[in-house]
Short mmCIF file of C-alpha atoms and ligand atoms in Angstrom, two decimals:
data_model
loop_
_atom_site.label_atom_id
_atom_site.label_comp_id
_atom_site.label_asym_id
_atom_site.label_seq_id
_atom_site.Cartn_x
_atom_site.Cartn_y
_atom_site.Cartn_z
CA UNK A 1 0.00 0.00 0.00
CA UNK A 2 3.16 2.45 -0.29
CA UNK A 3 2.90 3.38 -3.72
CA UNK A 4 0.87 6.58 -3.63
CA UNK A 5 -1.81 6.55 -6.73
CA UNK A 6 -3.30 9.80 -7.64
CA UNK A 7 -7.63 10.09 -7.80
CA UNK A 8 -7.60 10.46 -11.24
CA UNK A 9 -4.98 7.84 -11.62
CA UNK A 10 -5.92 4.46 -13.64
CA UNK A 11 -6.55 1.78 -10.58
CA UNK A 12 -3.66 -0.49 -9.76
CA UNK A 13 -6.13 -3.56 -10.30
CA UNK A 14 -6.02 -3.28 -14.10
CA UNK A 15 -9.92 -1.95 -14.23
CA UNK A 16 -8.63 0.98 -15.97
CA UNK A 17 -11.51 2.76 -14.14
CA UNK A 18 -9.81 5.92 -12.28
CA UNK A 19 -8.47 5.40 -8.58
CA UNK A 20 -11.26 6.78 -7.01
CA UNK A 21 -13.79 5.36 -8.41
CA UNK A 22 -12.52 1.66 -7.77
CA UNK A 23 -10.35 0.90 -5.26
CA UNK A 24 -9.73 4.42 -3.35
CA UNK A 25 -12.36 3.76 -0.79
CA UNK A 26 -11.02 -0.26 -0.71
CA UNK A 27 -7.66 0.78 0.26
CA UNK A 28 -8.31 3.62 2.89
CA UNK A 29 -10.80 0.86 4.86
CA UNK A 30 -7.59 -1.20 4.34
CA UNK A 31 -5.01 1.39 5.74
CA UNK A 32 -7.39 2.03 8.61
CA UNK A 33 -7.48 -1.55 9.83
CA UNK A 34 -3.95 -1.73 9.35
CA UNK A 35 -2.92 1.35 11.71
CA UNK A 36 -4.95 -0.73 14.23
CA UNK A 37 -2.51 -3.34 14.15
CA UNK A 38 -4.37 -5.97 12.25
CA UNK A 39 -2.46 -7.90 9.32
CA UNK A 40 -3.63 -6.83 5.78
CA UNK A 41 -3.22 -8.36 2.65
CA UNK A 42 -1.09 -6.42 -0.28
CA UNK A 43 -2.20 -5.74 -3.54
CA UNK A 44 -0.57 -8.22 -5.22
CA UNK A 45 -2.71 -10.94 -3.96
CA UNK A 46 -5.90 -9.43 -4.53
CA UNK A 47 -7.24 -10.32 -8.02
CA UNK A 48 -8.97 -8.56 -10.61
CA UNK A 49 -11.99 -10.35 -12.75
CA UNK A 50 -9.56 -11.20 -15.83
CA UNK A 51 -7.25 -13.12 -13.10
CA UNK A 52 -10.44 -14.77 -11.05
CA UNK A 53 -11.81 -15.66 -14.53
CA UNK A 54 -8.20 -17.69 -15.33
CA UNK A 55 -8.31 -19.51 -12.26
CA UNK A 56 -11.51 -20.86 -12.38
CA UNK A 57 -10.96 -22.39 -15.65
CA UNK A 58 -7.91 -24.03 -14.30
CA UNK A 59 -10.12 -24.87 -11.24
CA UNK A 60 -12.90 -26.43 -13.55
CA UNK A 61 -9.89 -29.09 -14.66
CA UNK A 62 -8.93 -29.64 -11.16
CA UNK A 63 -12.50 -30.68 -10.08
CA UNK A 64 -13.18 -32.67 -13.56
CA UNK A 65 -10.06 -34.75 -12.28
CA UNK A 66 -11.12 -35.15 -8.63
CA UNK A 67 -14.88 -36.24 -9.17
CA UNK A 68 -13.29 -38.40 -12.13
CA UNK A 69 -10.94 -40.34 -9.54
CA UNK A 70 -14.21 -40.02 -6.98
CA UNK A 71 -16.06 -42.26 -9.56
CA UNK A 72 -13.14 -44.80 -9.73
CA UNK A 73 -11.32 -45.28 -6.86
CA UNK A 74 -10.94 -48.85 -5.39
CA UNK A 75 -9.65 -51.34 -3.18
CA UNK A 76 -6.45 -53.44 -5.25
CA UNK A 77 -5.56 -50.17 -6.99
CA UNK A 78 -2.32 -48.70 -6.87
CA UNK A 79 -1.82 -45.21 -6.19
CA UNK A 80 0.61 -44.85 -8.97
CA UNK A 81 -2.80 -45.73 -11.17
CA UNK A 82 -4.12 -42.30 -9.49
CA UNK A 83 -0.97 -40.97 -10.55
CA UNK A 84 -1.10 -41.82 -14.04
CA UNK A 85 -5.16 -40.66 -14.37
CA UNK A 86 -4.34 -37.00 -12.67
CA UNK A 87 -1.21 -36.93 -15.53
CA UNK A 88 -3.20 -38.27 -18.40
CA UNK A 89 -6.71 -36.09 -17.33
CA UNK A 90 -5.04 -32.61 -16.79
CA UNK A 91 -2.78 -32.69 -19.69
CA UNK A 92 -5.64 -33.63 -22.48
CA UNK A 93 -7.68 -30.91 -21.19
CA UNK A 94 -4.96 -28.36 -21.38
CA UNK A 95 -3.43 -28.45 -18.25
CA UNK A 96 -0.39 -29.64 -16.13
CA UNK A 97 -0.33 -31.45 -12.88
CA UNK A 98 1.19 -28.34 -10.45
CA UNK A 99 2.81 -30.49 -8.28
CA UNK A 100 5.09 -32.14 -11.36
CA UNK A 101 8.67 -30.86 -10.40
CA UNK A 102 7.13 -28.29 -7.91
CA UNK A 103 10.81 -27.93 -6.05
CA UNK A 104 11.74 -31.36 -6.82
CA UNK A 105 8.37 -32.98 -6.31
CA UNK A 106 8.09 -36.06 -8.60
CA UNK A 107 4.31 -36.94 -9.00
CA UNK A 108 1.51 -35.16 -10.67
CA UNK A 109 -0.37 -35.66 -7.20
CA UNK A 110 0.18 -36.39 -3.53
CA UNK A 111 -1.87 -39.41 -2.30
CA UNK A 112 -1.89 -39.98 1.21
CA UNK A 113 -2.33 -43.17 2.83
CA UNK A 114 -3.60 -43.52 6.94
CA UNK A 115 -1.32 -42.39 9.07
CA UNK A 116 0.63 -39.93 5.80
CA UNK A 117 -0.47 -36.63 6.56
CA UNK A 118 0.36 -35.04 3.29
CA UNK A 119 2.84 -35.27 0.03
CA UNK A 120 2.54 -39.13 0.09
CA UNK A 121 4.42 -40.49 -3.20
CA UNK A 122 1.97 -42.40 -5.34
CA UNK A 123 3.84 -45.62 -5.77
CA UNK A 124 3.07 -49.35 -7.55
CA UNK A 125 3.71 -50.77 -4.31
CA UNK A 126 0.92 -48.96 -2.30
CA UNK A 127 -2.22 -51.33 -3.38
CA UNK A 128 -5.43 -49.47 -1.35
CA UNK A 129 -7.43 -51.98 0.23
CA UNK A 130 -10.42 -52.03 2.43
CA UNK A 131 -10.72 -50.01 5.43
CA UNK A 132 -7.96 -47.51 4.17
CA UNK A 133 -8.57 -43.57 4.25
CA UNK A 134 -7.03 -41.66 1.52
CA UNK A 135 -6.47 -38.14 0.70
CA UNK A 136 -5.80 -37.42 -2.92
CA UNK A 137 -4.63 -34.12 -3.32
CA UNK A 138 -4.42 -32.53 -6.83
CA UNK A 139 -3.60 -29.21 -8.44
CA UNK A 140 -3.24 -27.62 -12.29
CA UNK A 141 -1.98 -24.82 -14.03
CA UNK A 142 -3.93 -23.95 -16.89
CA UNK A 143 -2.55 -20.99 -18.60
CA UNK A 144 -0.55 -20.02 -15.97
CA UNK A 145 -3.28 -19.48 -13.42
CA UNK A 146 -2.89 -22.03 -10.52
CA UNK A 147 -6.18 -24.17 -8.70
CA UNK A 148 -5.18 -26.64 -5.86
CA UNK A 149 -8.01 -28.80 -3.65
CA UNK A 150 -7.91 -32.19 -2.10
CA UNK A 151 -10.89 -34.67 -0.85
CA UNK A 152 -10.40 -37.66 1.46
CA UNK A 153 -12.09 -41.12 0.06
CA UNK A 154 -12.97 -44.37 2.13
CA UNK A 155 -12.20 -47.35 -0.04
CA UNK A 156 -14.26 -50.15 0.98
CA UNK A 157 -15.46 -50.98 4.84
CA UNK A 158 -13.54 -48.30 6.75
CA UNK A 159 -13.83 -48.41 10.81
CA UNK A 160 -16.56 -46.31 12.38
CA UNK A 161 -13.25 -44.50 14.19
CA UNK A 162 -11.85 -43.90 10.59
CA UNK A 163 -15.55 -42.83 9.31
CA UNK A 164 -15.78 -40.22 12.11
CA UNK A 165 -12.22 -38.18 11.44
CA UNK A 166 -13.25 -38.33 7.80
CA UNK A 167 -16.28 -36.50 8.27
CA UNK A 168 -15.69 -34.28 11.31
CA UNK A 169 -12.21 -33.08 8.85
CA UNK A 170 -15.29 -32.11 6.12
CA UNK A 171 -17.21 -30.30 8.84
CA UNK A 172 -14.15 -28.50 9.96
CA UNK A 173 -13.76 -27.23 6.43
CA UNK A 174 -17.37 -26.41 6.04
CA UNK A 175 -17.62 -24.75 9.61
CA UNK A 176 -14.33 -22.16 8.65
CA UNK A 177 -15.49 -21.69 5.27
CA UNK A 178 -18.51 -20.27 6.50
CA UNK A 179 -16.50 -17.56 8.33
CA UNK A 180 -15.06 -16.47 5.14
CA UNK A 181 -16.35 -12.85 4.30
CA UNK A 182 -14.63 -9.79 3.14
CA UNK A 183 -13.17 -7.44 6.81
CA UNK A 184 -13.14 -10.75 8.88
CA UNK A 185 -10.00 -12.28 9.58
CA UNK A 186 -8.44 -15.53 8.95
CA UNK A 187 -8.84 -16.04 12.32
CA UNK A 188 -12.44 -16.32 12.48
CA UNK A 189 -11.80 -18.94 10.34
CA UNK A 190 -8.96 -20.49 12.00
CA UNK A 191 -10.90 -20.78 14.95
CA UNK A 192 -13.84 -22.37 13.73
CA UNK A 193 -11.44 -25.22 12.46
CA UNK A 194 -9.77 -25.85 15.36
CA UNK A 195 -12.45 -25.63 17.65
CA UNK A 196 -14.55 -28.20 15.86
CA UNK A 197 -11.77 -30.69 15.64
CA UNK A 198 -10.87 -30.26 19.16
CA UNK A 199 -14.39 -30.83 20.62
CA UNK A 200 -14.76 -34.40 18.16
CA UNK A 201 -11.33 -35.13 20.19
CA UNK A 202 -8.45 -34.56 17.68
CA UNK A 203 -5.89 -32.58 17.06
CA UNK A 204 -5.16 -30.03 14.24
CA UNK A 205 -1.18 -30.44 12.59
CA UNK A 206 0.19 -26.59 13.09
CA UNK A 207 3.28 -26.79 11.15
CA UNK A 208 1.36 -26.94 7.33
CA UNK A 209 -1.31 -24.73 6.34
CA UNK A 210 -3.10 -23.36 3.51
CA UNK A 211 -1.84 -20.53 1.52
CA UNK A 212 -3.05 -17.72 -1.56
CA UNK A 213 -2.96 -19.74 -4.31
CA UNK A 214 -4.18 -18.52 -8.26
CA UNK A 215 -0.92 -16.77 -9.75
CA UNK A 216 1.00 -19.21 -7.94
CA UNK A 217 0.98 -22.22 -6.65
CA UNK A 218 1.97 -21.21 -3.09
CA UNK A 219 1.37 -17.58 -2.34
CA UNK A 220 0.89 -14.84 0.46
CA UNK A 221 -1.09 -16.01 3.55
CA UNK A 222 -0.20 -18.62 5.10
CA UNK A 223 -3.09 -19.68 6.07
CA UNK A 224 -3.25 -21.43 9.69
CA UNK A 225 -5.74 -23.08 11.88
CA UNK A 226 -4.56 -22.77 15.83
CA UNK A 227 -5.62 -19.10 15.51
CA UNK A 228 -8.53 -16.72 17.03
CA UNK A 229 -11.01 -15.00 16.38
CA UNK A 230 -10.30 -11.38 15.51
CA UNK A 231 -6.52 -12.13 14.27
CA UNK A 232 -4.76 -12.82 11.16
CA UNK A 233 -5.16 -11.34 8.07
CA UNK A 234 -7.61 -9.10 6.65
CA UNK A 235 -9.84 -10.69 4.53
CA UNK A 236 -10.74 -8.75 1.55
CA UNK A 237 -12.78 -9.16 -1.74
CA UNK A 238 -10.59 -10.70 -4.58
CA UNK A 239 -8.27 -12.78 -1.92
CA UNK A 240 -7.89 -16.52 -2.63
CA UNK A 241 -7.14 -19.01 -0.36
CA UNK A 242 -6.80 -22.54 0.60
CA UNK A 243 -8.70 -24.00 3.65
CA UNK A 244 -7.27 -27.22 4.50
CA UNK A 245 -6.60 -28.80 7.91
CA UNK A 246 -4.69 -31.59 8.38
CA UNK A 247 -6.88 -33.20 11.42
CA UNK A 248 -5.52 -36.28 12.98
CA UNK A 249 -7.19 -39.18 15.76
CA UNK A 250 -4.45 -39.10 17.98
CA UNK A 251 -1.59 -36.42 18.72
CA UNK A 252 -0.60 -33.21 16.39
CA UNK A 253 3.16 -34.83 16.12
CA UNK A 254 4.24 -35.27 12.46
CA UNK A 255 7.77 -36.11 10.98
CA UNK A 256 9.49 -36.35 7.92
CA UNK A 257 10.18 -39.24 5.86
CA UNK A 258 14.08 -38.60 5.29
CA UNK A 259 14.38 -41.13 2.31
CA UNK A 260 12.82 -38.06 0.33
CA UNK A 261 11.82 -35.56 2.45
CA UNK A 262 8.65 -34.99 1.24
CA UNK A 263 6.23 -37.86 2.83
CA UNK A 264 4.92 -36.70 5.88
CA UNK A 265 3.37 -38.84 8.98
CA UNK A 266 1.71 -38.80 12.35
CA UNK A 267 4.56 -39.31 14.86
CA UNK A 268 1.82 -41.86 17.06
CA UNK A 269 1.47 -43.85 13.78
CA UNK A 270 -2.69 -42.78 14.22
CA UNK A 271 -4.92 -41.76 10.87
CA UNK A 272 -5.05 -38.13 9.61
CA UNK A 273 -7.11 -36.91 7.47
CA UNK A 274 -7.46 -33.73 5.44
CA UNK A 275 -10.13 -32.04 2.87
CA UNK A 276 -8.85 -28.73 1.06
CA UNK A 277 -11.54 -26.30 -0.51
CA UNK A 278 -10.21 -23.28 -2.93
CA UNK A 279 -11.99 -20.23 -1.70
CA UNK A 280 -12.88 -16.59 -3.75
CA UNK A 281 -13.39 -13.77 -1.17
CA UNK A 282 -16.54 -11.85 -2.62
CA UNK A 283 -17.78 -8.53 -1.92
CA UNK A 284 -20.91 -10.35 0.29
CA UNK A 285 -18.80 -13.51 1.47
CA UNK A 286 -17.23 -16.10 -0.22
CA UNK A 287 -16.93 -18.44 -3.24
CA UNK A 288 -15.60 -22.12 -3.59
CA UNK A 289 -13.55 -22.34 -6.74
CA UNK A 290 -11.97 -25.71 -6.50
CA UNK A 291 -13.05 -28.67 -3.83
N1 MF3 B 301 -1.30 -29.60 -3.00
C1 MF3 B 301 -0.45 -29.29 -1.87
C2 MF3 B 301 -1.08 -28.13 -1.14
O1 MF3 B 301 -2.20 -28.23 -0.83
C3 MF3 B 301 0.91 -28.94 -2.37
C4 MF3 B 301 1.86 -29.98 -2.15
S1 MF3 B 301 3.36 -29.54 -2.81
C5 MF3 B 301 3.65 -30.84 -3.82
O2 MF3 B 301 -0.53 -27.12 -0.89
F1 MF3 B 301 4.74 -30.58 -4.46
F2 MF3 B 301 3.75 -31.90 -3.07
F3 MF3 B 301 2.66 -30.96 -4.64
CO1 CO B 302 -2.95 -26.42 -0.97
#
């Protein structure tokens, strides 16, 4: 918010409307909230309609490849055949798997087994069978413009135990999501996460969060969950953001696989499980792009 735009100026948001009649009055409400000490979002994640339109294209290819997997996924599969649909889906409609090469990352998707928390390596040597809980996490760039959301399936008889974190991790998502309107803050959101989880009896992993996502993969917040109420950042119209919690049965401990540093685990060897929504701040609340 440093650069100083004149009225008559062309908005910094592209509009090519003049400064004050766009975002003049958007920025001041901004600055206000700021010199009360609150966190606030710079302009260079807030999108303009050309950018929002970009992203949910590449967000349409994204769900096409989730509800696809949705309709397929089985017990004696490998997740290296989830691997190959998420490659062979995204790139024939235009797309490319953004976790492919993503700092070193060397799958089109992260599929995440039990007690894996996140970034699990599809492999032909992890066969799901019944009772397993899976999160299969995907994300495309289509034309540059980045989409990223992840659903949890139950492949065959899963354990009422196993049922219960599956669902209560949707709820949590559902609950924050409904907290998402333009001068809240993340917080509210945060909160309503946490608090859900924590009252069903699990815990919520702190060290990986959500993030702004849409002009790149991983941008500006960081978007956490063992927050309150009234803190974080400023949410604004044209901010968007990933909700999605990492909930797990037993402790919040997690470590690293060090074989690849990537795979990552509950440290008490309990299930975790995860959902991850896409969400479009809008001037009257909010909009899921990608789920
Ligand atoms: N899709 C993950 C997320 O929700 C990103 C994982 S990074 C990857 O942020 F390289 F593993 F894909
Ligand atoms: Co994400």
């Amino acid at each position: 918010m440093s650069v100083k735009i004149g009225r008559n100026d062309p908005c910094w948001c592209g509009s090519g409307r003049k400064y004050k009649a766009c975002h003049q009055n958007f920025d001041e409400r901004i600055a206000k909230i700021a010199a009360e000490g609150h966190k606030v979002p710079t302009h260079d994640i807030i999108k303009n309609a050309d950018q929002i339109a970009g992203i949910k294209q590449s967000a349409k290819i994204n769900v096409a490849v989730l509800d696809y997997i949705e309709e397929h996924i089985h017990a004696g599969m490998s997740t290296a055949e989830i691997d190959k649909i998420v490659y062979d889906m995204t790139t024939s409609m235009g797309g490319i798997p953004a976790p492919l090469n993503y700092e070193g990352y060397p799958y089109s998707v992260c599929t995440s087994v039990n007690d894996q928390v996140c970034h699990g390596f599809p492999s032909e040597d992890v066969i799901l069978k019944d009772g397993d809980i899976i999160n299969v996490d995907c994300s495309t760039i289509l034309n540059g413009y980045f989409s990223d959301s992840s659903r949890m399936f139950c492949i065959g008889e899963v354990s009422p135990e196993k049922k219960k974190l599956v669902e209560v991790t949707k709820e949590c998502v559902e609950l924050g999501l409904k907290e998402v309107k333009p001068w809240g803050f993340l917080g509210d959101m945060g909160q309503a996460v946490h608090d859900h989880a924590f009252a069903n009896g699990y815990t919520v992993v702190r060290e990986i969060g959500g993030h702004g996502v849409g002009l790149e993969f991983h941008e500006e917040p960081w978007v956490g969950y063992n927050t309150k109420r009234g803190t974080d950042m400023l949410m604004v119209p044209g901010m968007i953001f990933t909700i999605e919690p990492m909930v797990n049965m037993g402790k919040p401990d997690i470590f690293v696989n060090e074989e690849n540093d990537w795979e990552i685990y509950t440290q008490d060897g309990l299930p975790s499980a995860q959902w991850e929504i896409m969400v479009l701040v809008t001037e009257d609340g909010a909009e899921v792009l990608s789920w």
